[in-house]
Short mmCIF file of C-alpha atoms and ligand atoms in Angstrom, two decimals:
data_model
loop_
_atom_site.label_atom_id
_atom_site.label_comp_id
_atom_site.label_asym_id
_atom_site.label_seq_id
_atom_site.Cartn_x
_atom_site.Cartn_y
_atom_site.Cartn_z
CA MET O 11 91.45 98.93 109.54
CA PRO O 12 91.78 98.69 105.79
CA LEU O 13 92.80 102.05 104.29
CA VAL O 14 95.25 104.32 106.07
CA ALA O 15 97.05 107.38 104.74
CA LEU O 16 100.30 108.37 106.39
CA ILE O 17 101.24 111.96 105.74
CA GLY O 18 103.90 114.34 106.96
CA GLY O 19 102.36 117.07 109.12
CA GLN O 20 105.19 119.61 108.94
CA TRP O 21 107.74 120.48 106.22
CA GLY O 22 108.79 116.94 105.43
CA ASP O 23 111.48 114.85 107.14
CA GLU O 24 109.20 114.02 110.07
CA GLY O 25 110.68 110.52 110.28
CA LYS O 26 107.87 108.88 108.31
CA GLY O 27 110.21 106.08 107.20
CA ARG O 28 109.99 104.13 110.44
CA ILE O 29 106.19 104.44 110.63
CA VAL O 30 105.83 103.44 107.01
CA ASP O 31 108.07 100.44 107.73
CA ALA O 32 106.03 99.38 110.72
CA LEU O 33 102.74 99.73 108.85
CA ALA O 34 104.03 98.34 105.54
CA GLY O 35 104.77 95.05 107.29
CA LYS O 36 101.05 94.69 108.03
CA ALA O 37 99.74 96.06 104.74
CA ARG O 38 98.67 93.97 101.77
CA MET O 39 99.38 96.93 99.50
CA VAL O 40 101.51 100.06 99.85
CA VAL O 41 100.84 102.93 97.46
CA ARG O 42 103.25 105.82 97.21
CA TYR O 43 100.97 108.58 96.03
CA GLY O 44 102.93 111.77 95.39
CA GLY O 45 106.18 113.66 95.01
CA GLY O 46 109.22 112.22 93.33
CA ASN O 47 112.85 111.69 94.14
CA ASN O 48 112.84 114.95 96.09
CA ALA O 49 111.81 112.64 98.93
CA GLY O 50 113.92 110.02 100.54
CA HIS O 51 113.65 107.72 103.45
CA THR O 52 115.77 105.04 104.95
CA VAL O 53 114.31 101.61 105.48
CA VAL O 54 116.10 99.44 108.01
CA ASN O 55 115.17 95.78 108.36
CA LYS O 56 116.68 92.32 108.56
CA HIS O 57 117.90 92.63 104.95
CA GLY O 58 119.93 95.77 105.69
CA THR O 59 119.59 99.51 105.28
CA PHE O 60 117.98 100.89 102.13
CA LYS O 61 117.74 104.51 101.05
CA LEU O 62 114.59 104.73 98.96
CA HIS O 63 113.48 107.75 96.97
CA LEU O 64 110.70 106.35 94.82
CA THR O 65 110.12 102.72 95.73
CA PRO O 66 107.30 102.17 98.25
CA ALA O 67 108.40 100.96 101.66
CA GLY O 68 106.69 97.58 101.41
CA ILE O 69 109.26 96.42 98.86
CA CYS O 70 111.22 94.27 101.31
CA ASN O 71 108.17 92.15 102.06
CA PRO O 72 107.64 89.73 99.14
CA GLU O 73 103.92 89.39 99.97
CA THR O 74 103.20 93.13 99.73
CA ILE O 75 102.00 94.72 96.50
CA ASN O 76 103.89 97.98 96.02
CA ILE O 77 102.47 100.66 93.79
CA ILE O 78 103.84 103.93 92.49
CA GLY O 79 100.64 105.89 91.98
CA HIS O 80 99.84 108.42 89.30
CA GLY O 81 100.40 111.36 91.66
CA VAL O 82 104.13 110.58 91.64
CA VAL O 83 106.57 112.08 89.13
CA ILE O 84 109.16 109.47 88.22
CA ASP O 85 112.74 109.96 87.15
CA PRO O 86 113.10 106.58 85.44
CA LYS O 87 116.90 106.56 85.63
CA ILE O 88 116.76 106.99 89.41
CA LEU O 89 114.01 104.41 89.77
CA ILE O 90 115.91 101.85 87.70
CA GLU O 91 119.04 102.40 89.79
CA GLU O 92 116.98 101.89 92.93
CA LEU O 93 115.37 98.71 91.61
CA ASP O 94 118.70 97.31 90.37
CA SER O 95 120.30 97.95 93.72
CA LEU O 96 117.41 96.23 95.54
CA GLU O 97 117.64 93.21 93.22
CA GLU O 98 121.43 93.03 93.69
CA ARG O 99 120.83 92.80 97.44
CA GLY O 100 118.36 89.97 97.03
CA ILE O 101 115.11 91.95 97.30
CA SER O 102 112.63 90.97 94.60
CA THR O 103 110.95 93.87 92.82
CA ALA O 104 108.48 91.61 91.00
CA ASN O 105 105.67 92.99 93.15
CA LEU O 106 106.27 96.61 92.14
CA TYR O 107 103.76 98.26 89.84
CA ILE O 108 103.94 101.73 88.31
CA SER O 109 100.84 103.62 87.24
CA ASP O 110 100.90 104.13 83.49
CA ARG O 111 99.37 107.55 84.26
CA ALA O 112 102.33 108.68 86.41
CA HIS O 113 104.30 111.48 84.81
CA VAL O 114 107.95 111.12 83.95
CA ILE O 115 110.75 113.55 84.79
CA MET O 116 112.66 114.37 81.62
CA PRO O 117 116.23 115.76 81.38
CA TYR O 118 114.88 119.20 80.50
CA HIS O 119 112.90 119.25 83.76
CA VAL O 120 116.05 118.83 85.81
CA LEU O 121 117.79 121.52 83.74
CA GLN O 122 114.82 123.88 84.06
CA ASP O 123 114.63 123.33 87.83
CA LYS O 124 118.27 124.38 88.28
CA LEU O 125 118.12 127.28 85.80
CA GLU O 126 114.88 128.64 87.26
CA GLU O 127 116.32 128.51 90.76
CA ARG O 128 119.41 130.39 89.58
CA ALA O 129 117.22 132.99 87.88
CA ARG O 130 115.26 133.56 91.11
CA GLY O 131 118.43 134.87 92.77
CA ASP O 132 117.65 136.00 96.32
CA ASN O 133 114.10 134.71 95.99
CA LYS O 134 115.17 131.13 95.39
CA ILE O 135 112.89 128.42 96.78
CA GLY O 136 115.68 126.04 97.70
CA THR O 137 114.29 123.19 95.57
CA THR O 138 115.96 119.82 95.58
CA GLY O 139 116.96 120.38 91.95
CA ARG O 140 115.43 117.08 90.84
CA GLY O 141 113.09 118.52 88.20
CA ILE O 142 109.99 118.06 90.36
CA GLY O 143 108.37 121.50 89.86
CA PRO O 144 108.87 121.61 86.07
CA ALA O 145 107.54 118.03 85.69
CA TYR O 146 104.34 118.86 87.61
CA ALA O 147 104.06 122.16 85.71
CA ASP O 148 104.15 120.27 82.40
CA LYS O 149 101.55 117.81 83.70
CA VAL O 150 99.20 120.71 84.40
CA ALA O 151 100.11 122.40 81.10
CA ARG O 152 99.22 119.12 79.38
CA ILE O 153 102.64 118.66 77.83
CA GLY O 154 103.82 115.95 80.21
CA ILE O 155 105.08 112.50 79.26
CA ARG O 156 103.48 109.63 81.19
CA ALA O 157 105.01 106.28 82.07
CA GLY O 158 102.61 104.55 79.68
CA ASP O 159 103.87 106.75 76.82
CA LEU O 160 107.33 105.17 77.07
CA LEU O 161 105.87 101.87 75.91
CA ASP O 162 104.51 103.16 72.60
CA GLN O 163 107.55 104.39 70.67
CA GLU O 164 105.73 105.94 67.73
CA MET O 165 103.34 107.92 69.88
CA PHE O 166 106.10 108.84 72.33
CA LEU O 167 108.30 110.34 69.59
CA ALA O 168 105.36 112.21 68.10
CA ARG O 169 104.61 113.76 71.51
CA LEU O 170 108.20 114.40 72.52
CA LYS O 171 109.32 116.16 69.32
CA PRO O 172 107.24 119.36 69.63
CA ILE O 173 107.78 119.45 73.41
CA ILE O 174 111.56 119.32 73.10
CA GLU O 175 111.48 121.92 70.31
CA GLN O 176 109.55 124.25 72.59
CA LYS O 177 111.81 123.54 75.59
CA ASN O 178 114.93 124.11 73.49
CA GLN O 179 113.70 127.56 72.45
CA VAL O 180 113.62 128.56 76.10
CA LEU O 181 116.84 126.78 77.01
CA THR O 182 118.92 128.23 74.17
CA ARG O 183 117.37 131.70 73.80
CA PHE O 184 116.45 132.65 77.34
CA TYR O 185 118.90 130.68 79.45
CA GLU O 186 121.58 130.50 76.72
CA VAL O 187 122.46 126.87 77.44
CA LYS O 188 122.84 123.89 75.11
CA PRO O 189 119.64 122.32 73.70
CA VAL O 190 118.45 118.91 74.83
CA PRO O 191 119.04 116.41 71.99
CA LEU O 192 115.78 114.89 70.74
CA MET O 193 116.89 111.47 69.50
CA GLU O 194 119.34 110.81 72.33
CA THR O 195 116.64 111.62 74.89
CA PHE O 196 114.03 109.59 73.02
CA LEU O 197 116.29 106.52 72.80
CA ALA O 198 117.36 106.74 76.45
CA TYR O 199 113.71 106.91 77.56
CA VAL O 200 112.70 104.07 75.25
CA ARG O 201 115.38 101.98 76.97
CA TYR O 202 114.02 103.00 80.37
CA GLY O 203 110.57 102.02 79.13
CA VAL O 204 111.82 98.59 78.09
CA ARG O 205 113.44 98.08 81.49
CA LEU O 206 110.32 99.20 83.38
CA MET O 207 107.78 97.60 81.01
CA ARG O 208 106.94 94.71 83.29
CA HIS O 209 106.10 97.12 86.10
CA ILE O 210 104.08 99.75 84.19
CA THR O 211 100.37 99.04 84.23
CA ASN O 212 96.89 100.38 84.85
CA ILE O 213 96.82 100.30 88.65
CA HIS O 214 93.16 101.24 89.02
CA PRO O 215 91.69 97.71 88.95
CA MET O 216 94.43 96.46 91.28
CA ILE O 217 93.63 99.02 93.95
CA GLN O 218 89.88 98.60 93.55
CA ARG O 219 90.20 94.83 93.94
CA GLU O 220 92.05 95.20 97.26
CA LEU O 221 89.56 97.82 98.46
CA THR O 222 86.66 95.50 97.68
CA GLN O 223 88.32 92.78 99.74
CA ASP O 224 88.91 95.21 102.64
CA ALA O 225 92.63 94.44 102.49
CA PRO O 226 94.87 96.66 104.62
CA ILE O 227 96.27 99.33 102.32
CA LEU O 228 98.78 102.00 103.25
CA LEU O 229 98.94 105.23 101.27
CA GLU O 230 102.53 106.33 101.77
CA GLY O 231 103.15 110.05 101.86
CA ALA O 232 106.23 112.00 100.94
CA GLN O 233 107.15 115.57 101.93
CA GLY O 234 104.88 117.33 104.43
CA ALA O 235 101.55 119.12 104.49
CA LEU O 236 103.17 122.54 104.95
CA LEU O 237 104.83 122.09 101.56
CA ASP O 238 101.38 121.78 99.96
CA LEU O 239 100.78 123.97 96.93
CA ASP O 240 97.56 125.44 98.34
CA PHE O 241 98.00 125.27 102.11
CA GLY O 242 101.77 125.66 102.40
CA THR O 243 103.88 128.78 102.62
CA TYR O 244 103.49 129.54 98.92
CA PRO O 245 105.67 129.91 96.87
CA TYR O 246 108.07 128.13 99.23
CA VAL O 247 106.34 124.81 98.68
CA THR O 248 106.70 121.72 96.56
CA SER O 249 104.62 121.31 93.42
CA SER O 250 102.21 118.60 94.52
CA PRO O 251 99.63 118.04 97.26
CA PRO O 252 101.43 115.93 99.91
CA GLY O 253 98.40 115.66 102.21
CA ALA O 254 95.30 113.51 102.46
CA ALA O 255 93.62 115.00 99.39
CA GLY O 256 96.77 114.24 97.41
CA ALA O 257 96.72 110.70 98.79
CA CYS O 258 93.24 110.12 97.38
CA GLN O 259 94.03 111.79 94.08
CA GLY O 260 97.48 110.29 93.64
CA ALA O 261 96.43 106.74 94.46
CA GLY O 262 92.97 106.89 92.91
CA VAL O 263 90.81 106.18 95.94
CA GLY O 264 87.75 108.11 96.99
CA PRO O 265 87.99 110.12 100.24
CA THR O 266 85.08 108.22 101.82
CA ARG O 267 87.18 105.04 101.69
CA LEU O 268 89.86 106.38 104.06
CA ASN O 269 89.61 104.87 107.53
CA SER O 270 92.35 106.89 109.14
CA VAL O 271 94.78 109.66 108.37
CA ILE O 272 97.95 109.48 110.43
CA GLY O 273 99.98 112.65 110.67
CA ALA O 274 103.69 112.36 111.43
CA TYR O 275 105.13 115.24 113.44
CA LYS O 276 108.54 115.70 114.98
CA ALA O 277 108.39 116.65 118.65
CA TYR O 278 110.01 119.91 117.49
CA ALA O 279 110.19 121.30 113.94
CA THR O 280 112.64 121.33 111.03
CA ARG O 281 112.64 122.74 107.56
CA VAL O 282 115.03 122.46 104.59
CA GLY O 283 115.10 125.00 101.82
CA GLU O 284 113.91 128.57 102.01
CA GLY O 285 110.62 129.97 103.28
CA PRO O 286 108.92 131.17 106.46
CA PHE O 287 109.47 129.21 109.67
CA PRO O 288 107.78 131.09 112.52
CA THR O 289 109.30 129.10 115.39
CA GLU O 290 112.82 128.86 113.93
CA ILE O 291 115.62 128.97 116.49
CA ALA O 292 118.76 130.93 115.62
CA LEU O 293 121.78 128.92 114.53
CA ASP O 294 123.89 130.25 117.40
CA ASP O 295 121.30 129.38 120.10
CA PRO O 296 122.57 126.48 122.25
CA VAL O 297 119.22 124.66 121.75
CA THR O 298 119.98 124.44 118.02
CA GLU O 299 122.92 122.14 118.58
CA THR O 300 120.75 119.81 120.66
CA LEU O 301 117.98 119.73 118.07
CA LEU O 302 120.40 119.27 115.17
CA GLN O 303 121.96 116.32 117.03
CA VAL O 304 125.33 117.47 115.74
CA GLY O 305 127.90 114.73 115.51
CA THR O 306 125.43 111.83 115.49
CA PRO O 307 124.71 109.65 112.46
CA TRP O 308 121.08 110.82 112.65
CA ALA O 309 121.93 114.54 112.67
CA GLU O 310 119.32 116.76 111.02
CA VAL O 311 120.67 116.54 107.48
CA GLY O 312 118.38 115.96 104.47
CA THR O 313 118.29 112.34 103.20
CA THR O 314 118.08 113.45 99.58
CA THR O 315 120.18 116.59 99.36
CA GLY O 316 122.49 116.38 102.38
CA ARG O 317 121.52 119.93 103.39
CA VAL O 318 121.53 120.81 107.09
CA ARG O 319 117.97 121.42 108.27
CA ARG O 320 116.74 124.56 110.01
CA VAL O 321 115.32 123.76 113.46
CA GLY O 322 112.64 125.26 115.68
CA TRP O 323 110.08 124.69 118.44
CA PHE O 324 106.89 122.69 117.89
CA ASP O 325 104.35 124.98 116.25
CA ALA O 326 100.90 123.90 117.42
CA VAL O 327 99.21 126.60 115.33
CA LEU O 328 100.57 125.07 112.14
CA ALA O 329 100.08 121.53 113.43
CA ARG O 330 96.40 122.14 114.20
CA TYR O 331 96.02 123.70 110.76
CA THR O 332 97.46 120.60 109.07
CA VAL O 333 95.33 118.32 111.27
CA GLU O 334 92.28 120.29 110.16
CA PHE O 335 92.82 120.42 106.42
CA ASN O 336 93.90 116.80 106.22
CA GLY O 337 91.41 115.27 108.63
CA ILE O 338 94.28 113.79 110.64
CA ASP O 339 92.85 111.66 113.45
CA THR O 340 96.03 110.04 114.77
CA LEU O 341 99.42 111.53 115.60
CA ALA O 342 102.76 109.83 115.20
CA ILE O 343 105.17 111.98 117.21
CA THR O 344 108.78 111.29 116.36
CA LYS O 345 112.14 112.08 117.96
CA LEU O 346 110.81 112.87 121.43
CA ASP O 347 114.16 111.69 122.86
CA VAL O 348 115.95 114.59 121.13
CA LEU O 349 114.38 116.86 123.77
CA ASP O 350 115.58 114.69 126.67
CA THR O 351 118.27 117.09 127.88
CA LEU O 352 116.46 120.41 127.59
CA PRO O 353 115.55 122.21 130.85
CA THR O 354 112.48 123.87 129.31
CA ILE O 355 110.61 123.26 126.09
CA LYS O 356 108.49 125.74 124.19
CA ILE O 357 105.33 125.15 122.19
CA CYS O 358 103.92 127.87 119.97
CA VAL O 359 100.22 128.21 120.81
CA ALA O 360 99.24 131.37 118.91
CA TYR O 361 100.71 134.16 116.81
CA LYS O 362 100.78 137.89 117.36
CA LEU O 363 100.19 139.84 114.17
CA GLY O 364 100.40 143.54 114.91
CA ASP O 365 97.92 144.05 117.77
CA GLU O 366 95.97 140.93 116.98
CA ILE O 367 96.33 137.42 118.45
CA ILE O 368 95.63 134.82 115.77
CA TYR O 369 95.23 131.04 115.94
CA THR O 370 95.60 130.15 112.29
CA PRO O 371 98.46 130.98 109.93
CA PRO O 372 97.94 133.97 107.65
CA SER O 373 97.96 133.10 103.96
CA SER O 374 99.98 136.11 102.88
CA LEU O 375 103.71 135.66 102.88
CA VAL O 376 104.14 139.25 104.03
CA ASN O 377 102.01 138.61 107.11
CA ILE O 378 103.51 135.24 107.95
CA LYS O 379 106.91 136.90 108.00
CA ARG O 380 105.52 139.58 110.40
CA ILE O 381 104.02 137.27 113.00
CA ASP O 382 105.56 136.71 116.40
CA PRO O 383 104.99 133.28 117.94
CA ILE O 384 103.39 133.17 121.38
CA TYR O 385 104.95 130.38 123.40
CA GLU O 386 103.86 128.27 126.29
CA GLU O 387 106.86 127.02 128.24
CA LEU O 388 106.81 123.53 129.65
CA PRO O 389 109.36 121.97 131.99
CA GLY O 390 111.79 119.53 130.40
CA TRP O 391 112.22 116.02 131.84
CA ARG O 392 116.03 115.80 131.71
CA THR O 393 115.88 112.02 131.72
CA PRO O 394 116.72 109.57 128.92
CA THR O 395 113.61 108.15 127.26
CA SER O 396 115.08 105.98 124.48
CA HIS O 397 114.65 102.72 126.42
CA ILE O 398 110.96 103.35 127.23
CA ARG O 399 108.25 101.42 125.38
CA ASP O 400 105.16 102.32 127.40
CA PHE O 401 103.64 105.79 127.48
CA HIS O 402 102.98 105.59 131.22
CA HIS O 403 106.65 104.86 131.90
CA LEU O 404 107.71 108.17 130.32
CA PRO O 405 108.72 110.89 132.81
CA PRO O 406 105.60 112.85 133.83
CA ALA O 407 106.91 116.00 132.13
CA ALA O 408 107.34 114.10 128.85
CA GLN O 409 103.81 112.69 129.14
CA ALA O 410 102.53 116.19 129.81
CA TYR O 411 104.37 117.58 126.77
CA VAL O 412 102.91 114.94 124.43
CA ALA O 413 99.44 115.27 125.97
CA ARG O 414 99.58 119.04 125.49
CA ILE O 415 100.48 118.63 121.81
CA CYS O 416 97.51 116.26 121.30
CA GLU O 417 95.19 118.67 123.10
CA LEU O 418 96.37 121.71 121.14
CA VAL O 419 96.19 120.06 117.72
CA GLY O 420 93.03 118.04 118.31
CA ALA O 421 94.04 114.46 117.45
CA ARG O 422 94.66 111.27 119.41
CA LEU O 423 98.11 109.86 120.03
CA GLY O 424 99.05 106.84 117.89
CA MET O 425 102.74 106.42 118.55
CA ILE O 426 105.90 108.11 119.76
CA GLY O 427 109.43 107.64 118.45
CA VAL O 428 112.09 107.67 121.18
CA GLY O 429 115.21 106.78 119.22
CA PRO O 430 116.61 106.06 115.78
CA GLU O 431 116.12 102.28 115.96
CA ARG O 432 112.86 100.90 114.65
CA ASP O 433 111.93 99.27 117.94
CA GLN O 434 112.42 102.52 119.85
CA THR O 435 108.73 103.21 119.51
CA ILE O 436 105.90 103.62 121.99
CA TYR O 437 102.54 102.52 120.59
CA ALA O 438 99.56 104.21 122.12
CA ALA O 439 96.86 103.07 119.69
CA ARG O 440 96.32 100.23 117.26
CA ILE O 441 96.73 101.54 113.73
CA PHE O 442 96.12 98.60 111.35
P1 IMP L 15 111.06 120.66 95.22
O1 IMP L 15 110.05 119.72 95.75
O2 IMP L 15 112.36 120.01 94.85
O3 IMP L 15 110.51 121.52 94.12
O4 IMP L 15 111.44 121.68 96.40
C1 IMP L 15 110.51 122.63 96.91
C2 IMP L 15 110.66 122.78 98.42
O5 IMP L 15 110.22 121.58 99.07
C3 IMP L 15 112.09 122.99 98.91
O6 IMP L 15 112.06 123.83 100.04
C4 IMP L 15 112.54 121.61 99.31
O7 IMP L 15 113.58 121.64 100.28
C5 IMP L 15 111.26 121.06 99.90
N1 IMP L 15 111.18 119.59 99.84
C6 IMP L 15 110.85 118.83 98.78
N2 IMP L 15 110.86 117.53 99.11
C7 IMP L 15 111.17 117.46 100.42
C8 IMP L 15 111.30 116.38 101.35
O8 IMP L 15 111.12 115.21 101.03
N3 IMP L 15 111.64 116.73 102.62
C9 IMP L 15 111.82 118.03 103.00
N4 IMP L 15 111.70 119.06 102.18
C10 IMP L 15 111.38 118.80 100.89
#
């Protein structure tokens, strides 16, 4: 089972960390392929608990080659802090490689992100404020700085100078804030380049070599497919393709090489930031408190921004859509235990749009805000499930709920998470 992509199937925060951990232990190479430090997951293992934003999850295993692919946008300051902290705790980062083609988040990107959000007023996207959108925008506008550029000072300065001049026009004239200093920025980024030099390389031959040897490779996703620029609830999306196409592009592997695409889905749904959420449950509904897991250390609060997540019922219309456009063949359903106490559980199986019943999300924001979810109601199991490790030992109602999800979305079951600990997992299929 050599090449597997793990992607989020909803709006991010599906609990991919634990699955990545489990798979990373078996992988020869882990490639983080997209997003930036807008993502975050917690890795728990015998060395301790690590909150990683950019470093691939295989980092704790000295045998695993960890790659930050060119689809990622890197804030070098954040990455260096992460690497230093790993080293301080005895985790070697010698096996970490950064694509020299990966774009770099500059201080003006972070500034732009915050100023643009402020300017949007009521239409704000609710970005993480990490400069992600502006960095990807500059990549597409062909005025981005790439990791490899940091290693060639002369060329870097020559590229940076006109870019900063242009950025400063906008910053000072339109937003009326202080300009970004050229030399200070240049020198800081040269220092980052020096620190990261031993990691920055052309990753293409490395990945091709492992592919040729049929080594198990994990393409590690960040965010979720519904935040995709094309397929997500535009403009309430992130600025990269977090799905399977992005995995191929961001890691540099051809789509025919993928053996499996695993989609991670919570057994319900959450979203942070603004944007449509058809199955959202009102904050004052008693179910919300259950789903938020208020008062527990694993309450629904964003790993990166600390924002409380919005919660809702499992939306099988959106889940089938993400299965379809990503070619997801295997489901990793997380946090099933969170539903343990509910008397009834709803699954959205279709939408009503005016007089019409539809089975796929409308692309227009106006229409997606107008739809009414059509729910199927299933009985809850009202039994703890966290100790269970075998699918057939789950209460029949829990088995039926999971089976119904698989049937509605059209993919096989790979695993189920039944608690926050890594071993609180039910495996239903062999993945690597
Ligand atoms: P950006 O990626 O910071 O530009 O934010 C755009 C949208 O994506 C916002 O709604 C964010 O809350 C959301 N987002 C970005 N990264 C993540 C993530 O890792 N988990 C959940 N939501 C995210």
